[in-house]
């Protein structure tokens, strides 16, 4: 399976609390809910399509517990995500979680378990939220695809998505689109270390 990191971010790279002012107030964060004003039909259509490609969800403990609390409570029959989110297999990377009640669920104790899971046949193993887990997997070379929904907003504080010490990560843009509300929908493949070069004038590029 491919491991796919799907994240919502602001233009200044913040991924914390996109859906509500109270979604994630850790570290005193008070500026959540920044993605919701830009929801539109194109955004919903694309995210439904992405979720349809998943054969499983890969989550960190905090995100798993938040999703397990919230998704089973959604009863709107027209919600395009609920049935899929509740039915997909969940794989939780945690050394502290004793039991996973939002089923079907499997607890993984480390990144090596994720590496083994990648060898399974199937489509996509998708990470939603779980930015810390995504960073750790990116550093370990276990992310195959990065999907970003970039909101046209700068909020100036909050936990940023890509904050991982260690090796660089190179990405190749494979898909791009913009919604009428101004969201950028970007898909990248990982290509190992980020390339570098020295500028030698424009003649080298024309």
Coordinates of C-alpha atoms in Angstrom, one line a residue:
X1 CA 0.0 0.0 0.0
X2 CA 1.0 3.6 -0.5
X3 CA 1.3 5.8 2.6
X4 CA -0.5 9.1 1.8
X5 CA -0.2 12.1 4.1
X6 CA -3.3 14.3 3.7
X7 CA -3.3 17.6 5.5
X8 CA -5.0 21.0 5.7
X9 CA -2.6 23.9 6.1
X10 CA -2.6 27.7 6.1
X11 CA -0.3 29.7 3.8
X12 CA 2.1 30.0 6.8
X13 CA 2.1 26.3 7.3
X14 CA -0.1 25.9 10.3
X15 CA -2.1 22.6 10.4
X16 CA -3.6 22.9 13.9
X17 CA -7.3 23.2 14.4
X18 CA -8.6 23.6 10.8
X19 CA -12.2 22.6 11.6
X20 CA -13.3 24.5 14.7
X21 CA -12.1 27.1 17.2
X22 CA -12.3 24.3 19.9
X23 CA -11.0 21.4 17.8
X24 CA -7.4 21.6 19.2
X25 CA -6.6 24.2 21.8
X26 CA -3.4 22.6 23.0
X27 CA -0.5 25.0 23.8
X28 CA -3.1 27.8 24.2
X29 CA -4.0 27.8 20.5
X30 CA -7.1 30.1 19.9
X31 CA -7.2 30.6 16.1
X32 CA -8.8 27.3 15.0
X33 CA -11.6 27.0 12.4
X34 CA -9.6 28.7 9.6
X35 CA -10.4 26.2 6.9
X36 CA -14.2 26.2 7.2
X37 CA -14.9 29.6 5.6
X38 CA -13.4 28.2 2.3
X39 CA -15.5 25.0 2.1
X40 CA -17.2 24.7 -1.3
X41 CA -18.5 22.0 -3.6
X42 CA -15.2 21.5 -5.4
X43 CA -13.4 20.9 -2.1
X44 CA -15.9 18.4 -0.9
X45 CA -15.9 16.6 -4.2
X46 CA -12.1 16.3 -4.2
X47 CA -11.8 15.1 -0.6
X48 CA -14.6 12.5 -1.2
X49 CA -12.6 11.2 -4.1
X50 CA -9.4 11.0 -2.1
X51 CA -11.1 9.2 0.8
X52 CA -12.6 6.7 -1.7
X53 CA -9.0 5.6 -2.6
X54 CA -8.2 4.6 1.0
X55 CA -8.0 1.0 2.1
X56 CA -7.2 2.1 5.7
X57 CA -6.5 5.0 8.0
X58 CA -3.2 5.5 9.7
X59 CA -3.5 7.7 12.8
X60 CA -1.6 8.8 15.9
X61 CA -3.1 8.4 19.3
X62 CA -4.4 11.9 19.7
X63 CA -6.1 12.0 16.3
X64 CA -7.5 8.5 16.7
X65 CA -9.1 9.4 20.1
X66 CA -10.6 12.7 18.7
X67 CA -11.9 10.9 15.6
X68 CA -13.3 8.0 17.7
X69 CA -15.2 10.5 19.8
X70 CA -16.6 12.6 16.9
X71 CA -17.2 10.4 13.8
X72 CA -19.6 7.9 15.3
X73 CA -21.8 10.8 16.5
X74 CA -22.4 12.1 13.0
X75 CA -25.8 11.0 11.9
X76 CA -26.5 13.3 8.9
X77 CA -27.5 10.8 6.1
X78 CA -26.2 13.3 3.5
X79 CA -22.7 13.5 4.9
X80 CA -20.4 12.1 2.3
X81 CA -17.6 11.0 4.6
X82 CA -19.2 9.4 7.7
X83 CA -20.0 5.9 6.5
X84 CA -16.5 5.6 4.9
X85 CA -14.6 7.0 7.9
X86 CA -16.4 4.7 10.3
X87 CA -16.0 1.6 8.2
X88 CA -12.4 1.8 7.1
X89 CA -9.8 -0.2 9.0
X90 CA -7.9 2.1 11.4
X91 CA -4.2 1.6 12.3
X92 CA -3.1 3.5 15.4
X93 CA 0.6 4.1 16.0
X94 CA 0.9 4.4 19.8
X95 CA 2.9 3.0 22.7
X96 CA 0.4 4.1 25.3
X97 CA -3.0 3.2 23.8
X98 CA -4.3 0.0 25.5
X99 CA -7.5 -0.5 23.6
X100 CA -8.9 0.9 20.3
X101 CA -12.7 1.0 20.5
X102 CA -13.4 2.7 17.2
X103 CA -13.3 -0.4 15.1
X104 CA -12.1 -2.1 13.0
X105 CA -8.8 -1.0 14.6
X106 CA -5.3 -2.3 15.1
X107 CA -2.7 -0.8 17.4
X108 CA 0.9 -0.5 15.9
X109 CA 3.7 0.1 18.4
X110 CA 6.3 1.7 16.1
X111 CA 7.3 2.8 12.7
X112 CA 8.7 -0.6 11.8
X113 CA 5.1 -1.9 12.0
X114 CA 4.1 0.8 9.5
X115 CA 6.9 -0.3 7.2
X116 CA 5.6 -3.9 7.3
X117 CA 2.0 -2.7 6.6
X118 CA 3.3 -0.8 3.5
X119 CA 4.2 -4.2 2.0
X120 CA 0.6 -5.3 2.1
X121 CA -1.4 -5.3 -1.1
X122 CA -4.0 -2.6 -1.5
X123 CA -4.5 1.0 -2.4
X124 CA -3.8 3.8 0.0
X125 CA -3.1 3.9 3.7
X126 CA -4.1 7.5 4.5
X127 CA -3.0 9.8 7.3
X128 CA -5.5 12.5 8.2
X129 CA -4.4 15.0 10.9
X130 CA -1.7 13.3 13.0
X131 CA 0.9 15.8 11.9
X132 CA 3.5 14.5 14.4
X133 CA 3.1 11.0 13.0
X134 CA 3.3 12.3 9.5
X135 CA 6.5 14.1 10.3
X136 CA 8.1 11.0 11.8
X137 CA 7.1 8.9 8.8
X138 CA 8.4 11.5 6.4
X139 CA 11.7 11.6 8.2
X140 CA 11.8 7.8 8.1
X141 CA 11.2 7.7 4.3
X142 CA 7.8 6.0 4.7
X143 CA 5.6 8.6 3.0
X144 CA 4.9 8.0 -0.6
X145 CA 2.4 10.9 -1.4
X146 CA 1.7 14.3 0.3
X147 CA -1.7 15.9 -0.4
X148 CA -2.2 19.4 0.8
X149 CA -5.3 21.6 1.0
X150 CA -3.9 25.1 1.4
X151 CA -6.2 27.8 2.7
X152 CA -5.7 31.4 1.6
X153 CA -5.1 32.6 5.1
X154 CA -2.2 33.5 7.4
X155 CA -2.9 33.1 11.1
X156 CA 0.5 33.7 12.6
X157 CA 0.5 31.0 15.3
X158 CA -0.2 27.4 15.9
X159 CA 1.6 24.1 15.3
X160 CA 3.1 23.9 11.8
X161 CA 2.9 20.8 9.7
X162 CA 6.5 20.3 8.6
X163 CA 8.8 20.6 11.6
X164 CA 11.1 17.7 11.6
X165 CA 14.8 17.7 12.3
X166 CA 17.0 15.5 10.2
X167 CA 17.2 14.9 6.4
X168 CA 15.5 17.1 3.8
X169 CA 12.6 15.8 1.8
X170 CA 12.2 16.4 -1.9
X171 CA 8.7 16.4 -3.5
X172 CA 7.5 16.3 -7.1
X173 CA 4.2 18.0 -8.0
X174 CA 1.9 15.5 -9.7
X175 CA -1.6 17.2 -9.4
X176 CA -2.8 20.8 -8.8
X177 CA -6.1 22.5 -8.7
X178 CA -7.8 25.5 -7.1
X179 CA -11.4 25.7 -5.9
X180 CA -13.7 28.7 -6.5
X181 CA -13.2 29.7 -2.8
X182 CA -9.5 29.9 -3.2
X183 CA -8.2 26.6 -1.7
X184 CA -5.2 25.1 -3.4
X185 CA -5.4 21.3 -3.9
X186 CA -1.8 20.0 -4.3
X187 CA -0.5 16.4 -4.6
X188 CA 3.2 15.5 -4.5
X189 CA 5.2 12.3 -4.7
X190 CA 8.2 12.0 -2.4
X191 CA 11.5 11.8 -4.3
X192 CA 14.1 11.3 -1.5
X193 CA 16.3 14.2 -0.3
X194 CA 15.6 17.7 -1.5
X195 CA 17.8 18.6 -4.5
X196 CA 20.1 21.7 -4.3
X197 CA 22.1 23.6 -6.9
X198 CA 24.0 26.8 -7.3
X199 CA 22.6 29.6 -9.4
X200 CA 24.7 30.3 -12.5
X201 CA 22.6 32.8 -14.3
X202 CA 19.4 32.6 -16.3
X203 CA 21.1 31.2 -19.4
X204 CA 21.3 27.8 -17.8
X205 CA 17.5 27.6 -17.8
X206 CA 16.5 29.0 -21.2

